[in-house]
Tab-separated table of C-alpha atoms and ligand atoms in Angstrom:
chain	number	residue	atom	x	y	z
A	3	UNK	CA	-30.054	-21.916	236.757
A	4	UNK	CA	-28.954	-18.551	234.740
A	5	UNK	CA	-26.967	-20.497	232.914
A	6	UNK	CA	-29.401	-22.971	231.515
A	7	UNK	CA	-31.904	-20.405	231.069
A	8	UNK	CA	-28.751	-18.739	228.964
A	9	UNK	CA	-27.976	-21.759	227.157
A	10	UNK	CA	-32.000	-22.351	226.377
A	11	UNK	CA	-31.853	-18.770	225.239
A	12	UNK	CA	-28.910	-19.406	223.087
A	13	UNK	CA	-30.538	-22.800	221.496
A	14	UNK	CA	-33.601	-20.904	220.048
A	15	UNK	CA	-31.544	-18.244	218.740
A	16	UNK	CA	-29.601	-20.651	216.594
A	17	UNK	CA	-32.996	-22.750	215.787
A	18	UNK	CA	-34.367	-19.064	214.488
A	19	UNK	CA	-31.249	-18.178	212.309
A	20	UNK	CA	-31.472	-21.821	210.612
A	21	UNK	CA	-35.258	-21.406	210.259
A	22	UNK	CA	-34.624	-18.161	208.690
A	23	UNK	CA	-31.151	-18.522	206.789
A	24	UNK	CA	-31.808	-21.795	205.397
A	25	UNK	CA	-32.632	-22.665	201.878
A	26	UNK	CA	-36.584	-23.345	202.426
A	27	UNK	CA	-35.784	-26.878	200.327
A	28	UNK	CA	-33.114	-27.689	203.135
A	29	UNK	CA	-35.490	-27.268	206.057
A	30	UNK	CA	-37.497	-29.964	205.571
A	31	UNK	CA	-34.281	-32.659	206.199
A	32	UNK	CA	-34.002	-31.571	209.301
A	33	UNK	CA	-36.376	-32.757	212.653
A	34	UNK	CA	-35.322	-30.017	215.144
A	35	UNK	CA	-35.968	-26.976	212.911
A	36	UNK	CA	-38.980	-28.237	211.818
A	37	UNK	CA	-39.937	-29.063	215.298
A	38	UNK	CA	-39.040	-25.144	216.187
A	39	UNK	CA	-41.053	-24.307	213.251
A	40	UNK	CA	-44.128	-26.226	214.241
A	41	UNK	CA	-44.351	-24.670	217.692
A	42	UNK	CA	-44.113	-21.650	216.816
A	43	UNK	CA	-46.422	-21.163	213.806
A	44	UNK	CA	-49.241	-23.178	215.436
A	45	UNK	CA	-50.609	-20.770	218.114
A	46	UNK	CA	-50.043	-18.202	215.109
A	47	UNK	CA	-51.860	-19.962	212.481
A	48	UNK	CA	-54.531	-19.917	214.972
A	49	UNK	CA	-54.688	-16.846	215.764
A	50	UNK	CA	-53.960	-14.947	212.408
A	51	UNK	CA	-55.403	-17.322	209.876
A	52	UNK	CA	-58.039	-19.901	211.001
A	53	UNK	CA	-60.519	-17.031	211.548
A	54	UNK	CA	-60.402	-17.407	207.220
A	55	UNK	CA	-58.877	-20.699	206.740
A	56	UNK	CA	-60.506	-22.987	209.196
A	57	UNK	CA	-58.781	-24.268	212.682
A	58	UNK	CA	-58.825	-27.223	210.509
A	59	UNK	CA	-56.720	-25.801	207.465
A	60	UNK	CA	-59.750	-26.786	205.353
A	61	UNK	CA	-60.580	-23.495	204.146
A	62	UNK	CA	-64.063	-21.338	204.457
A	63	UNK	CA	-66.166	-21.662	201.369
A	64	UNK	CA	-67.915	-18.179	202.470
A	65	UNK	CA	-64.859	-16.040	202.191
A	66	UNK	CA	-63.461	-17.619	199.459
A	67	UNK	CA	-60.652	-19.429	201.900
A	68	UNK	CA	-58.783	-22.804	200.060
A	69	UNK	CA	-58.105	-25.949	202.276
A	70	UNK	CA	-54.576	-25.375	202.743
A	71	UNK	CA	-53.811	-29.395	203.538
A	72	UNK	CA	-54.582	-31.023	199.954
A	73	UNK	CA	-51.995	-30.684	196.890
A	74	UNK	CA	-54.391	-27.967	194.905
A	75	UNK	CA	-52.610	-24.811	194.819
A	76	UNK	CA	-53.629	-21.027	193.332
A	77	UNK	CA	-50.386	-19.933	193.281
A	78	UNK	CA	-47.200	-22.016	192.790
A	79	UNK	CA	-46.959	-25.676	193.512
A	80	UNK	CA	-46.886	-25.575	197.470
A	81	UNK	CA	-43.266	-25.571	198.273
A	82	UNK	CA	-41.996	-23.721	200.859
A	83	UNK	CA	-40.945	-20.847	198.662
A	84	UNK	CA	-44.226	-20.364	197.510
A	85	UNK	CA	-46.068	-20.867	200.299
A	86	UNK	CA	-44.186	-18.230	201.725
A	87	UNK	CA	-44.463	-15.573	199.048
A	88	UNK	CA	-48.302	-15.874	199.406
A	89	UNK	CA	-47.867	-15.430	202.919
A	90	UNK	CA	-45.770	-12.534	203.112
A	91	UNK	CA	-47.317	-10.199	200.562
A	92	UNK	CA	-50.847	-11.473	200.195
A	93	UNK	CA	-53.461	-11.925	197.593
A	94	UNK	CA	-55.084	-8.763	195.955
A	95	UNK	CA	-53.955	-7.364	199.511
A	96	UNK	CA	-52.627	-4.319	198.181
A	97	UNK	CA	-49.190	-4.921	198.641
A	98	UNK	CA	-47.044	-3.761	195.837
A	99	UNK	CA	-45.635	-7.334	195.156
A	100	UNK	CA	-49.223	-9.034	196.163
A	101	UNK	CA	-50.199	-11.850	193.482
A	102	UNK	CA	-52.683	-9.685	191.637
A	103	UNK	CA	-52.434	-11.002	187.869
A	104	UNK	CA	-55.718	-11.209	187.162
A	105	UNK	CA	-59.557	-11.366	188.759
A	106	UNK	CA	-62.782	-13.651	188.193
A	107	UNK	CA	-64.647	-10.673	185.559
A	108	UNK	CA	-68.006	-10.284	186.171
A	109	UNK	CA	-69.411	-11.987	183.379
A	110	UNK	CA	-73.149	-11.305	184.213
A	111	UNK	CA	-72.967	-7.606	185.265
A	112	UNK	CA	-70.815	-6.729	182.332
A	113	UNK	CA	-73.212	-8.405	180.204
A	114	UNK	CA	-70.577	-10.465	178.527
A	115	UNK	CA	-73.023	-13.127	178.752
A	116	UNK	CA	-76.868	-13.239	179.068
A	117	UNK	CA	-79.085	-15.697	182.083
A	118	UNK	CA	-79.354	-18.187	180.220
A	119	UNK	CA	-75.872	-18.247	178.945
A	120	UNK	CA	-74.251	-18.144	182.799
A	121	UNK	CA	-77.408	-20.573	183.813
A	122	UNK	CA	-75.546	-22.923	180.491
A	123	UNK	CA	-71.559	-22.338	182.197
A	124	UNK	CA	-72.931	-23.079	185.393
A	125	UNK	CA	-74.571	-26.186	184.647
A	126	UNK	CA	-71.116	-27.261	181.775
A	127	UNK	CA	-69.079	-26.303	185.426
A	128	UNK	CA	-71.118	-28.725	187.326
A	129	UNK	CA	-70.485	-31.393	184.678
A	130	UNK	CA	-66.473	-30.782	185.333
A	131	UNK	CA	-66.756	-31.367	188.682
A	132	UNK	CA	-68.744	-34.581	188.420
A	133	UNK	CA	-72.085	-33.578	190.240
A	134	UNK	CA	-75.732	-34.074	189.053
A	135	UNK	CA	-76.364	-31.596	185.771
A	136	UNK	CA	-78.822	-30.496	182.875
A	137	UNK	CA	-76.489	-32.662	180.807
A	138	UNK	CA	-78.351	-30.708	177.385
A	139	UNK	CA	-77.481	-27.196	179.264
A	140	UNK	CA	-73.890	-28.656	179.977
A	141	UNK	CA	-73.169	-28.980	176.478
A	142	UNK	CA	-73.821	-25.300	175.344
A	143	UNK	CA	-71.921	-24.388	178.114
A	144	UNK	CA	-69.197	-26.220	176.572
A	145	UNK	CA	-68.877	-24.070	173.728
A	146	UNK	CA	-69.667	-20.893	175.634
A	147	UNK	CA	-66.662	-21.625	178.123
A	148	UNK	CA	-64.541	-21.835	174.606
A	149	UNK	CA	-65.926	-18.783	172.789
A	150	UNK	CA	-68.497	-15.868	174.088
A	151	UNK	CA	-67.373	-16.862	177.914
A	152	UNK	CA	-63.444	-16.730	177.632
A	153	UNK	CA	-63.216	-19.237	180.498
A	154	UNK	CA	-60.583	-21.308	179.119
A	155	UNK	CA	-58.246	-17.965	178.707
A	156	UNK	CA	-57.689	-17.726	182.355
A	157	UNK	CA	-58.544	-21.482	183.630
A	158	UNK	CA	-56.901	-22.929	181.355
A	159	UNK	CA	-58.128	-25.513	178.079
A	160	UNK	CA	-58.762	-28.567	180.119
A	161	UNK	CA	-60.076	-26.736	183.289
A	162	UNK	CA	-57.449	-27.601	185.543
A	163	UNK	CA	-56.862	-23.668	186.138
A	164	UNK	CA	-53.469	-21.581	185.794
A	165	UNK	CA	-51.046	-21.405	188.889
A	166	UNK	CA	-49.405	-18.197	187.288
A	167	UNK	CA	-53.020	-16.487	187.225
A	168	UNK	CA	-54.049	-17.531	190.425
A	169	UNK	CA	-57.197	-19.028	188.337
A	170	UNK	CA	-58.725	-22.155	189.951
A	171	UNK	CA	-59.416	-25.898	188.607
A	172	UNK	CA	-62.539	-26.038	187.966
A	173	UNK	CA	-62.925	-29.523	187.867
A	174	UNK	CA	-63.711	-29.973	191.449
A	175	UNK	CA	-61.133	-31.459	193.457
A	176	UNK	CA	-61.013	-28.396	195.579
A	177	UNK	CA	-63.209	-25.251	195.253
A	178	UNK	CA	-62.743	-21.483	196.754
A	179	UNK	CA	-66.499	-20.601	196.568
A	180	UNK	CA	-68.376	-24.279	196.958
A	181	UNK	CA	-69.956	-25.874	193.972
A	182	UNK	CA	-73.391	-25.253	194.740
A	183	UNK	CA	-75.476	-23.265	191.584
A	184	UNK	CA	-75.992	-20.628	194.036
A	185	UNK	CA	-72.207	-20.038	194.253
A	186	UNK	CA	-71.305	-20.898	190.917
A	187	UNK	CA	-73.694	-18.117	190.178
A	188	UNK	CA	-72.412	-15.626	192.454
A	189	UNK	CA	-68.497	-16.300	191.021
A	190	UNK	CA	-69.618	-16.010	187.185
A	191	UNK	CA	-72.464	-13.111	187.713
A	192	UNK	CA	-70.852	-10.720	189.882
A	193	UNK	CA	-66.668	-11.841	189.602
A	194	UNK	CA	-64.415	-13.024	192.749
A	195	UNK	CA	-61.600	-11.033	194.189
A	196	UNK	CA	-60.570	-13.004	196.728
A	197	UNK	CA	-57.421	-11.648	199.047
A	198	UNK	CA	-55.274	-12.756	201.564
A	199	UNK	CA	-54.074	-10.384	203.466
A	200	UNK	CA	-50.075	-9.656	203.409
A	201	UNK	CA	-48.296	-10.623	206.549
A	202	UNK	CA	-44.906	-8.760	205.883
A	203	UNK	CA	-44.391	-5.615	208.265
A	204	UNK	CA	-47.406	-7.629	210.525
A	205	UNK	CA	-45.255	-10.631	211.268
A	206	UNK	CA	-41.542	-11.256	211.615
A	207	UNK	CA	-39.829	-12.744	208.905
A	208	UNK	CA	-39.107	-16.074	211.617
A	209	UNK	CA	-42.668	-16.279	211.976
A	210	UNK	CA	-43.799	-16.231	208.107
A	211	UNK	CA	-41.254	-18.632	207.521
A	212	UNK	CA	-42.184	-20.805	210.344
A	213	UNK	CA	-45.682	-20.495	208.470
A	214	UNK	CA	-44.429	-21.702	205.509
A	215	UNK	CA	-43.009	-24.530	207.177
A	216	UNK	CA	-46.139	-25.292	208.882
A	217	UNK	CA	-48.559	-25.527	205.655
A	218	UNK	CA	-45.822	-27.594	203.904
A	219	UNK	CA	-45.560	-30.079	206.242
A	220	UNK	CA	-49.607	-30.264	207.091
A	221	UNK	CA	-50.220	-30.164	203.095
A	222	UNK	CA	-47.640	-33.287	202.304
A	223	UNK	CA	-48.483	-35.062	205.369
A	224	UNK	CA	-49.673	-38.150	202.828
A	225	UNK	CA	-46.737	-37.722	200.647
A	226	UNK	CA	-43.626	-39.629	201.140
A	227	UNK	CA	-41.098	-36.536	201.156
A	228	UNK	CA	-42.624	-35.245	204.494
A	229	UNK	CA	-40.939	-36.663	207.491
A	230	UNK	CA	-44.489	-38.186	208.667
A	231	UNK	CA	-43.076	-39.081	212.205
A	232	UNK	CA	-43.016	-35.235	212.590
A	233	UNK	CA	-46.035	-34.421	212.412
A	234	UNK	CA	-47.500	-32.711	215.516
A	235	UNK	CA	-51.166	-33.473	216.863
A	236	UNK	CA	-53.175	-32.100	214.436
A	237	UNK	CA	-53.803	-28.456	213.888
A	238	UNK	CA	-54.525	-25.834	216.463
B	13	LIG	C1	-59.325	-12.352	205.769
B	13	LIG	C2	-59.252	-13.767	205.457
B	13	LIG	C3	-57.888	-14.419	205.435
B	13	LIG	C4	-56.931	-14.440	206.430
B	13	LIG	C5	-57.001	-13.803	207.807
B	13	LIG	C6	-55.851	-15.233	205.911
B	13	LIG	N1	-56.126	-15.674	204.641
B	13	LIG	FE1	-54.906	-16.777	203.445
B	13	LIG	N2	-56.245	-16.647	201.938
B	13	LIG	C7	-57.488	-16.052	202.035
B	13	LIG	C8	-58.164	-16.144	200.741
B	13	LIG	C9	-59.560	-15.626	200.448
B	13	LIG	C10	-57.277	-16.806	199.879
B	13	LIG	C11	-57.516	-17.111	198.417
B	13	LIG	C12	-57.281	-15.853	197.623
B	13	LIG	C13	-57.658	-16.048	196.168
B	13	LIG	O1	-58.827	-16.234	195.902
B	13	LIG	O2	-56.754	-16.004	195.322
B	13	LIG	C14	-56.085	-17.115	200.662
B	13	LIG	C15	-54.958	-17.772	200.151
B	13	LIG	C16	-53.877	-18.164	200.910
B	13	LIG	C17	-52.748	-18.908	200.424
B	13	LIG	C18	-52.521	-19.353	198.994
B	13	LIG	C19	-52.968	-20.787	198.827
B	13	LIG	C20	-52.822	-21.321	197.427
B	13	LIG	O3	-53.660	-22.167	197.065
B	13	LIG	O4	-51.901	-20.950	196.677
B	13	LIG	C21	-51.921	-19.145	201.497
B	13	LIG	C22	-50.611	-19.914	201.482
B	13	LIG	C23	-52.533	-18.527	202.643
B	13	LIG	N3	-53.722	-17.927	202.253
B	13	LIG	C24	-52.006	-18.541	203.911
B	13	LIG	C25	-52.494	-17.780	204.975
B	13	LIG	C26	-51.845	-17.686	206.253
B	13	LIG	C27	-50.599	-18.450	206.686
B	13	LIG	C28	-52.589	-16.821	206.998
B	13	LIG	C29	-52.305	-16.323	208.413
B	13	LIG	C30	-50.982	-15.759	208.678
B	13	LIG	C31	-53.703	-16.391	206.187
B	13	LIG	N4	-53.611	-16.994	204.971
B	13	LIG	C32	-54.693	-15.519	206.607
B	13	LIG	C33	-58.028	-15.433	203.132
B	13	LIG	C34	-57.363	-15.199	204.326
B	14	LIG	C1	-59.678	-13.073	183.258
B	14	LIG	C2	-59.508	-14.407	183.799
B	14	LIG	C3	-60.783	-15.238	184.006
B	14	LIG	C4	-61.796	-15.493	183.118
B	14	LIG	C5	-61.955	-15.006	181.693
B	14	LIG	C6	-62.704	-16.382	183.815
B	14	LIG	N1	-62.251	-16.627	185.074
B	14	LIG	FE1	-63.222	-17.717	186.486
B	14	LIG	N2	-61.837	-17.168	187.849
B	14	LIG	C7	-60.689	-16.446	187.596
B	14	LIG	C8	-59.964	-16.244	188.811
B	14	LIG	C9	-58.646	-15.503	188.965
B	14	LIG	C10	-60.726	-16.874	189.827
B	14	LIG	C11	-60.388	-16.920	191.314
B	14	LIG	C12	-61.048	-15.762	191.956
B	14	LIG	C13	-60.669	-15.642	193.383
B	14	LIG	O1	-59.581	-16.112	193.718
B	14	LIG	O2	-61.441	-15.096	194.177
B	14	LIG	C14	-61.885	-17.457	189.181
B	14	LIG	C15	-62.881	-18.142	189.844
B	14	LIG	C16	-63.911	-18.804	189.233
B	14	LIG	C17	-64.892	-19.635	189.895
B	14	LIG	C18	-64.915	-19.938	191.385
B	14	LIG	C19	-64.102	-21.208	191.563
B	14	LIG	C20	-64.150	-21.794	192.936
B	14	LIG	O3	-63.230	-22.600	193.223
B	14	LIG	O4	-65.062	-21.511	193.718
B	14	LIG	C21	-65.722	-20.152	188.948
B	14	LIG	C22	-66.884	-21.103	189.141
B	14	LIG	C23	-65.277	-19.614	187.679
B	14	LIG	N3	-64.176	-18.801	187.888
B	14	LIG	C24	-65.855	-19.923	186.474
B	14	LIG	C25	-65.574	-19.241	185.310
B	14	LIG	C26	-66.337	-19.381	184.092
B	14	LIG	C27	-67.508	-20.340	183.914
B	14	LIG	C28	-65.802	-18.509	183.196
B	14	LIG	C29	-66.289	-18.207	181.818
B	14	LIG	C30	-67.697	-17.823	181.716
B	14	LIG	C31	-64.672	-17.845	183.837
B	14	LIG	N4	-64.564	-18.325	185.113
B	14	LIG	C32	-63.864	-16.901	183.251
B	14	LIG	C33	-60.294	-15.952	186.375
B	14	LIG	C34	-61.081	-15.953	185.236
C-alpha cells in the first residue's frame, strides 16, 4: 500500500519535471505528459480563467476576452511558447515583461477624428468583416483608415492586424469587443486596453505550463499536428 502510494508519488514527480523541462515543441509527441497536462490545467482553467474567457474557451466579448480555441492570435502564433509567455506575464498587467507595445488610442476623445469621421471607420470596419454597411460611408472610411485615422499603422495594410503589436484583424474572423456599431464605437471613440492578468508568482511554473499545454491542444484540435485521440471531454 505505502509503496504504491510511493511509486504513484514518484510517477507524477517525473510527469511534472518532463512537463516542465521539456522543450514546449517536444511535449506535444508525447500522450502521457500531455495527459498529466490536461488534468491538471482543466480544474485551473476553470477556476482562474473562464470567469474572462468563457468555460467554453470562446472568449467574453464584454471584457474584451478572445476565443482561445480558433487559430487567431494577438500575440505570437499560438505555440506553446507563446501561449505561455502571455500566460505568465500578462497583457497590460503591469508586469515588467507584460506585452504592452502599444494600445487602441482614443481616436474620438483625442479628437483625432470628428463623428462623422469614426461613424465613416466604423461603417469601412463593418465592410471588412463582411456584415450589412452604408457601403457610400464605407468608402470614406477607406481612406480615413489610410490617412487622418492611422489604422493601418498598428493593424496592419490589409487589416489582418500585427501579432508583434498585439493589434487585432479586423476583418472579422474573430473579434475582442463584438462587431456590433455600438462596440465598434466604443473601441475607436474611447480606445481599448485590454489586460490579462500575469500568472507568474500566482501560479507555479508546472501549472502555467500545463496551461500552455492545455490551450494548444484545445486551439489545434482541427489541425492535423494535434494528437486528436487526446483530446479530453471538452472543456471544464
Ligand atoms: C480579468 C479577465 C481575464 C482573466 C481572469 C484571464 N484573462 Fe486571458 N485575456 C484577457 C483579455 C482581456 C485578453 C486580451 C488582452 C488584449 O486585448 O490584448 C486576454 C488574452 C489572453 C491570451 C492571449 C491570446 C492571444 O490571442 O494571443 C492568453 C493565452 C490568455 N489570455 C490566457 C489566459 C489564461 C490561461 C488565464 C487563466 C490562468 C487567463 N487568460 C485569465 C482577460 C483575462
Ligand atoms: C497605435 C496603434 C493603433 C491604431 C493607430 C489603431 N488601433 Fe485599433 N487597436 C489597436 C490595438 C492594440 C487594439 C487591441 C486593443 C485591446 O487589446 O484591447 C485595437 C483594437 C481595435 C478594435 C477592436 C477590435 C476587436 O476585435 O474588437 C477596433 C474596431 C479597432 N481597433 C479599429 C481601429 C480603427 C478603425 C483605427 C483607425 C481609426 C484604429 N483601430 C487605429 C491598435 C491601434
Amino acid at each position: 500500500m505505502l509503496a504504491a502510494g510511493l511509486g504513484y508519488c514518484l510517477h507524477v514527480r517525473s510527469l511534472e519535471a518532463a512537463l516542465v523541462h521539456n522543450w514546449p515543441d517536444e511535449l506535444t509527441r508525447d500522450p502521457a505528459i500531455i495527459h498529466f497536462a490536461m488534468s491538471m490545467a482543466r480544474p485551473l482553467y476553470a477556476e482562474h480563467c473562464s470567469s474572462c474567457h468563457g468555460r467554453d474557451l470562446r472568449g467574453n466579448h464584454n471584457v474584451g476576452a478572445p476565443d482561445l480555441t480558433d487559430s487567431v492570435w494577438l500575440y505570437g502564433d499560438g505555440d506553446i511558447g507563446d501561449l505561455e509567455a502571455s500566460i505568465r506575464y500578462g497583457i497590460r498587467s503591469g508586469h515588467p515583461k507584460a506585452h504592452n507595445v502599444t494600445d487602441m488610442p482614443a481616436e474620438g476623445r483625442s479628437h483625432q477624428l470628428s463623428a462623422a469621421e469614426i461613424h465613416a471607420v466604423i461603417e469601412y470596419v463593418l465592410a471588412l468583416s463582411r456584415e450589412p454597411h452604408d457601403a457610400a460611408a464605407a468608402e470614406r472610411g477607406h481612406k480615413l483608415f489610410y490617412d487622418k485615422g492611422n489604422c493601418y499603422d498598428c493593424h496592419a495594410n490589409d487589416a489582418k492586424g500585427n501579432t508583434d503589436y498585439g493589434a487585432p484583424s479586423l476583418l472579422g474572423a474573430d473579434s475582442l469587443y463584438g462587431r456590433d456599431r455600438r462596440m465598434l464605437y466604443e473601441s475607436v471613440y474611447s480606445g481599448r486596453h485590454g489586460m490579462c492578468p500575469a500568472w507568474a508568482g500566482k501560479l507555479a511554473p508546472v501549472q502555467i505550463r500545463a496551461l500552455a499545454v492545455f490551450l494548444y491542444i484545445e486551439s489545434h484540435a482541427d489541425s492535423s499536428d494535434a494528437p486528436r485521440r487526446l483530446l479530453p471531454e471538452k472543456a471544464p
